[in-house]
Structures are given as structure tokens and as C-alpha cells.
mmCIF file of C-alpha atoms in Angstrom:
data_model
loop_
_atom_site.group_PDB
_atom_site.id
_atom_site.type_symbol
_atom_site.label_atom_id
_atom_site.label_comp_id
_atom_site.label_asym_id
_atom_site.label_seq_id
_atom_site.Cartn_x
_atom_site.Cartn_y
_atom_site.Cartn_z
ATOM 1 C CA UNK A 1 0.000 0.000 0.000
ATOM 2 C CA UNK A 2 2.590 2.292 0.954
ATOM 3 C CA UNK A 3 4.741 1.321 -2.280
ATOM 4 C CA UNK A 4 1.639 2.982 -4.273
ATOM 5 C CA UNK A 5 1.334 6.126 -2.639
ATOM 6 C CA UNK A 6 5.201 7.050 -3.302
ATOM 7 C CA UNK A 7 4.603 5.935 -6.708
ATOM 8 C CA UNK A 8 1.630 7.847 -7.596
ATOM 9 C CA UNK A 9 3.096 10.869 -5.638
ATOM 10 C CA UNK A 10 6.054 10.054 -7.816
ATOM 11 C CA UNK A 11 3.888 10.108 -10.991
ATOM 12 C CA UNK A 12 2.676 13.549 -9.729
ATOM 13 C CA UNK A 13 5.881 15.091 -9.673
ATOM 14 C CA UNK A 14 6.962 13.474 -12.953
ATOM 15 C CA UNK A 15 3.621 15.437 -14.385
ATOM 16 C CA UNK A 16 4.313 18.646 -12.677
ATOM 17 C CA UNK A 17 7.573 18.535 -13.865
ATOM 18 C CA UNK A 18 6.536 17.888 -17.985
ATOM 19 C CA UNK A 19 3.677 20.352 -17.579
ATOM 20 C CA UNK A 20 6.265 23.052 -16.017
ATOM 21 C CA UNK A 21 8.833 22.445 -18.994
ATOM 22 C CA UNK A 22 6.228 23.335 -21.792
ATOM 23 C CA UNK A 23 5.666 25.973 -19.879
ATOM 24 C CA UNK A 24 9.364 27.949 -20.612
ATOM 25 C CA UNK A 25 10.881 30.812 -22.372
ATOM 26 C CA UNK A 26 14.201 30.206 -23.622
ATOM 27 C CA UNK A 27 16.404 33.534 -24.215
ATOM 28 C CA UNK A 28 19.551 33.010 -25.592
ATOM 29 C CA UNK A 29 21.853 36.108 -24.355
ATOM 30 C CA UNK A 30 25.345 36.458 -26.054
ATOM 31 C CA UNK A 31 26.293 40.395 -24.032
ATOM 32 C CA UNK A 32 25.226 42.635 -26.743
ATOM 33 C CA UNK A 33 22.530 45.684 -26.620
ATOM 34 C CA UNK A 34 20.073 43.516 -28.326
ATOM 35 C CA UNK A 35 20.272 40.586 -25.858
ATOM 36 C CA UNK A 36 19.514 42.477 -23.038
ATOM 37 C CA UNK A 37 16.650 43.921 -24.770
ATOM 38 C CA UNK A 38 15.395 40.615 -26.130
ATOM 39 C CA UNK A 39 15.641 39.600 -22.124
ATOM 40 C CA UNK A 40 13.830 42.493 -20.570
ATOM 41 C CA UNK A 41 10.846 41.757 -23.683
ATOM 42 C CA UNK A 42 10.644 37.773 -22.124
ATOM 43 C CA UNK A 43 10.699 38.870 -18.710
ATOM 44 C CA UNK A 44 7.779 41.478 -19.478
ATOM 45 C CA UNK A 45 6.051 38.274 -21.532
ATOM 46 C CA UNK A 46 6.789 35.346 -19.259
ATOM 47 C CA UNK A 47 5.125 37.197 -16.145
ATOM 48 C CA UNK A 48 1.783 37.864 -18.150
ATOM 49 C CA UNK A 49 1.764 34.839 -19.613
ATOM 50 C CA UNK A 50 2.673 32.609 -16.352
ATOM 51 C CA UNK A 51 6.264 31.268 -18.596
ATOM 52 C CA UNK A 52 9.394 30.258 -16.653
ATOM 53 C CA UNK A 53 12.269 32.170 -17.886
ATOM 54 C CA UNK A 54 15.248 30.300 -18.534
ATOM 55 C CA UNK A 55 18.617 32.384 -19.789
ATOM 56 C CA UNK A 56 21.283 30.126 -22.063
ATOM 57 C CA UNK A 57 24.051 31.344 -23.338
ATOM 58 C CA UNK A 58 26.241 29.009 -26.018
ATOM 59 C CA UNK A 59 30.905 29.509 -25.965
ATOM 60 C CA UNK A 60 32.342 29.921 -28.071
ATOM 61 C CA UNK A 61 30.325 32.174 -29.927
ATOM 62 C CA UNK A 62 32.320 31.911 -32.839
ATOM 63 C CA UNK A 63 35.236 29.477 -32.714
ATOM 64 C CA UNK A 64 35.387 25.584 -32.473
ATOM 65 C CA UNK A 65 33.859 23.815 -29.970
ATOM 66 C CA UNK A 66 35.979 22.084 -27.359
ATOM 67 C CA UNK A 67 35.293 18.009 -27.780
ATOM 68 C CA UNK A 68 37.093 17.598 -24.402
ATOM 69 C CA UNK A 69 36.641 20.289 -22.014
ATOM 70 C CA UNK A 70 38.347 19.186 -18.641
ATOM 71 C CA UNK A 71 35.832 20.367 -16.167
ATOM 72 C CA UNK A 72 37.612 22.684 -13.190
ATOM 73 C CA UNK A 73 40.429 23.992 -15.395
ATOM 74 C CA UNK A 74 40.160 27.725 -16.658
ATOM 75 C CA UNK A 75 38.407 28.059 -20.160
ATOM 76 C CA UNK A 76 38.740 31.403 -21.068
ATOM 77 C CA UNK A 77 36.130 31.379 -23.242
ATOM 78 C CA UNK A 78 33.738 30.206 -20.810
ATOM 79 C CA UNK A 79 34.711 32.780 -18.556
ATOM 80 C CA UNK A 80 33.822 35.533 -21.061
ATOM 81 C CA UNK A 81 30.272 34.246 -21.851
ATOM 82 C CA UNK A 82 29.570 33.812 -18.102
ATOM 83 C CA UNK A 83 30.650 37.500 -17.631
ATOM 84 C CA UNK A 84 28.541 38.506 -20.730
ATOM 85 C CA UNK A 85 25.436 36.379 -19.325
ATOM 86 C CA UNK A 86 25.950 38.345 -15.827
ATOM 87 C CA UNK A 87 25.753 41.462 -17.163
ATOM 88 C CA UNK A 88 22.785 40.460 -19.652
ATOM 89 C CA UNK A 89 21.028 39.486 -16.566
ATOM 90 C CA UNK A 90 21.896 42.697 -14.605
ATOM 91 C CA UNK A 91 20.750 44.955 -17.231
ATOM 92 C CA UNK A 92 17.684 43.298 -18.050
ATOM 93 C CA UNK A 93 16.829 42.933 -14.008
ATOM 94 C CA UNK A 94 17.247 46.405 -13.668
ATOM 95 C CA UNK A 95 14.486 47.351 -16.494
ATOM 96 C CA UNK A 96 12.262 44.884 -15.039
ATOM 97 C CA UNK A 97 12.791 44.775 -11.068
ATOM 98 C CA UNK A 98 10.134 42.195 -10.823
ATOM 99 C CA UNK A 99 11.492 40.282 -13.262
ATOM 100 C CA UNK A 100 12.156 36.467 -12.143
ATOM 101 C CA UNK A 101 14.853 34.128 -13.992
ATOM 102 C CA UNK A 102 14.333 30.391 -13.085
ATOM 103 C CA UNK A 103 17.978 28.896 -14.173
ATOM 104 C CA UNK A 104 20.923 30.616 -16.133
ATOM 105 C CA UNK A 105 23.659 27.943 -17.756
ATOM 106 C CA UNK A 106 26.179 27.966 -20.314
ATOM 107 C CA UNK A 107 26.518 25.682 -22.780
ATOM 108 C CA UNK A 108 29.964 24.830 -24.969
ATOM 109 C CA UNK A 109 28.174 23.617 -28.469
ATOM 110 C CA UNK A 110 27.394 25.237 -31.902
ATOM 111 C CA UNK A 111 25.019 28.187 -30.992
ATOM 112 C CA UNK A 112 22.267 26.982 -33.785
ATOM 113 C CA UNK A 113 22.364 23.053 -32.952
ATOM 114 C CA UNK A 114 22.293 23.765 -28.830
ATOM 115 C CA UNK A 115 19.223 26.466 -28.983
ATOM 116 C CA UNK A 116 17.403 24.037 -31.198
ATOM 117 C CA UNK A 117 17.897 21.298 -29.429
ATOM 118 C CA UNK A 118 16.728 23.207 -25.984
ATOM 119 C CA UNK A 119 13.661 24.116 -27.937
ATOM 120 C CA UNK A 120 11.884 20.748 -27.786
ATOM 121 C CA UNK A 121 11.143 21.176 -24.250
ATOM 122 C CA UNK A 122 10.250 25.345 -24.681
ATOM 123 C CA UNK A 123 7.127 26.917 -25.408
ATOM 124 C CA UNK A 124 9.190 29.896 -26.702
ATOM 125 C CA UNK A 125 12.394 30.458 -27.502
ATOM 126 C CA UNK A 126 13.795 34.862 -27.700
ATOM 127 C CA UNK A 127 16.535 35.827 -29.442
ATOM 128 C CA UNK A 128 17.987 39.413 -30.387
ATOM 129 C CA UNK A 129 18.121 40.535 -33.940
ATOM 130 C CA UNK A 130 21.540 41.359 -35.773
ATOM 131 C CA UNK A 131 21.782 44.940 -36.448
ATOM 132 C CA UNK A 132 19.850 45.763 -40.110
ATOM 133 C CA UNK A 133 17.727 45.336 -41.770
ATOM 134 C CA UNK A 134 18.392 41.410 -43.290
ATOM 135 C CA UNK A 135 17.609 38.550 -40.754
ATOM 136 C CA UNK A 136 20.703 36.950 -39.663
ATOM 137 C CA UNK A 137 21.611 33.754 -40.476
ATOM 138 C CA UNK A 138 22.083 32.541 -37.294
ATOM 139 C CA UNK A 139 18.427 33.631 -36.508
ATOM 140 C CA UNK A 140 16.854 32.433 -39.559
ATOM 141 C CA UNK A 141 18.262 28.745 -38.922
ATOM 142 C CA UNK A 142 17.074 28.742 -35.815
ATOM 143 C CA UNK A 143 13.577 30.251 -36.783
ATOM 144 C CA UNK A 144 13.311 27.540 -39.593
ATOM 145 C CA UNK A 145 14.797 24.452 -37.043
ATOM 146 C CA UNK A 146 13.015 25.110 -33.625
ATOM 147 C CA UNK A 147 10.322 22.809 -32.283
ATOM 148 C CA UNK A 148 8.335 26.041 -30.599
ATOM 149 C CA UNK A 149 7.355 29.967 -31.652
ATOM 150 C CA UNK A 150 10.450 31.792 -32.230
ATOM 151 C CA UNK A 151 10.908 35.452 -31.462
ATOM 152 C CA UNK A 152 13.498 37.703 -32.525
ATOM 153 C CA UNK A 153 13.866 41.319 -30.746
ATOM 154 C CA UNK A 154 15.349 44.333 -31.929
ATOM 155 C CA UNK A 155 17.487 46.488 -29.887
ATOM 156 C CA UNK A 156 13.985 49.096 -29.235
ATOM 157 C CA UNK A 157 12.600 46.299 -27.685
ATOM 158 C CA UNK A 158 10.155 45.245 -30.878
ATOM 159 C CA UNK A 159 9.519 41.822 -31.814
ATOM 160 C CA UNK A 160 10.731 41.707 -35.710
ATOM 161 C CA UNK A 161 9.559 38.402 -36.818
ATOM 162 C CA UNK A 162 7.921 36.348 -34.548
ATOM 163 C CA UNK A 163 7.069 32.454 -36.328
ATOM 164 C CA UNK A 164 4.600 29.519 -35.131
ATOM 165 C CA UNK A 165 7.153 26.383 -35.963
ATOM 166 C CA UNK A 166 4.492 24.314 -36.407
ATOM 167 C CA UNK A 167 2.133 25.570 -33.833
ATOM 168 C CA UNK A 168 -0.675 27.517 -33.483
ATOM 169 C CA UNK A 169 -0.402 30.772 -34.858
ATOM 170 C CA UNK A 170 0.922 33.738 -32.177
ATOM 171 C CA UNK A 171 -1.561 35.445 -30.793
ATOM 172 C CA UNK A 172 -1.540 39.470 -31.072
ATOM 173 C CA UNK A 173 -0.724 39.540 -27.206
ATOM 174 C CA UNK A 174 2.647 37.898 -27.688
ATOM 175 C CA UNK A 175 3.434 40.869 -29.892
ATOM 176 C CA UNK A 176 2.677 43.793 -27.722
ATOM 177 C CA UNK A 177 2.768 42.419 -24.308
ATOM 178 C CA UNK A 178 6.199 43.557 -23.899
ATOM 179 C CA UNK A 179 5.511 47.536 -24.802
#
């Protein structure tokens, strides 16, 4: 008897757990202007639309990936994403005081491969537009290979091009909840 009580209090938390993951907003930060700005426009959108926020940011932005990082040894390049995440976070938490970020990591991977693979389990995924007027690549693979709505930001604070990824369509609340 007691066996099935711990396993359907088990099952519970299993469930709350699945339900909570669908639930998240995924902003990828890499320290630019437009970063912070695609930040402060989840924050503003995850706490009217009940979302956990979840901040990633992917090193090296634009070299190699390390196959064998030795974990406790001093990565430069980790160490400048982590200080570029901080001070994402710190801008963006001083627009929005109230703002609430469940979990910030780092990830060492190709920036298009790890954000699309972290989008199966998002309900949204924010990124900040290149400066100009043409999409960036980066952003336009990702748009095309995510498994949830995509958002890109501008450095004003304006979603660009937001995209359903095989979902339902956005709704006109995801555009202006933010401004």
C-alpha cells in the first residue's frame, strides 16, 4: 500500500515537472545591446503569460567547440560568456525589477544546434536581432529548425519576426505584451 502512494506521488511530480517544462521561455543572451533587450521583452512576456524564464548562453560564440573540455580547469572562453550572461542578466533585471529568472547555464556547443535542441522542451524560444535590416543567419536557422514559436527582438525592444514552428499561430498579445 505504501509502495503505491510514493509511486503515484512520484507520478505527480513526474507530471508537474513535464507540464512546467512546456511551460518555458528560452532567451539566448550572447552580451550585446540587443540581448539584453530581447531579455527584458521575455521577462515582461513570461510574467503575463505565467512562462518560466530560462537564460542560455552558447561559448564559443564563434570558434570551435571544445570536444574535451576538462571540467575545473580555466576556459577562457567560458569565462567571457559567463561575464557577458551576468551582465545580460543585470541589465535586463534592472528594467524589469520584478522580473524572475528560473535557471541561467552555459553551454559549450554550436550556438544553432544547442538552442534548437533546448527548444523541444520550450514553449518559446527569444533571441535578439543582428543589427539591419536582413535577418541573420544565425536567426533564420534557428527560426526555420526550432520545435516552438520563435521570437526575434530588436534592440527598441520590438519583436521583428515572430514564427509559429508548427504551432498555433501567435496570438496578437505575444506581440505587444512587452511595450
Amino acid at each position: 500500500m505504501r509502495s503505491h502512494r510514493i509511486r503515484r506521488a512520484s507520478v505527480y511530480a513526474a507530471d508537474q515537472v513535464a507540464e512546467s517544462r512546456d511551460r518555458v521561455c528560452l532567451v539566448a543572451v550572447d552580451g550585446s545591446d540587443a540581448s539584453v533587450q530581447c531579455l527584458v521583452w521575455a521577462l515582461h512576456h513570461a510574467a503575463v503569460h505565467q512562462l518560466t524564464v530560462e537564460v542560455v548562453t552558447i561559448w564559443p560564440s564563434r570558434h570551435s567547440v571544445f570536444v574535451h573540455e576538462v571540467a575545473g580547469h580555466f576556459s577562457a572562453p567560458r569565462w567571457k560568456a559567463r561575464d557577458a550572461q551576468r551582465e545580460v542578466i543585470r541589465k535586463a533585471l534592472a528594467q524589469v525589477p520584478r522580473g524572475s529568472i528560473h535557471a541561467a547555464r552555459l553551454e559549450n556547443g554550436r550556438v544553432v544546434d544547442s538552442i534548437v535542441h533546448a527548444s523541444a522542451r520550450c514553449e518559446l524560444v527569444v533571441l535578439g536581432a543582428a543589427s539591419g535590416d536582413e535577418p541573420h543567419p544565425l536567426t533564420t536557422r534557428v527560426t526555420e529548425q526550432a520545435e516552438c514559436q520563435v521570437v526575434v527582438v530588436d534592440r527598441a525592444g520590438e519583436v521583428q519576426r515572430p514564427t509559429s514552428a508548427g504551432r498555433s499561430p501567435l496570438s496578437t498579445t505575444l506581440r505587444t505584451t512587452a511595450r
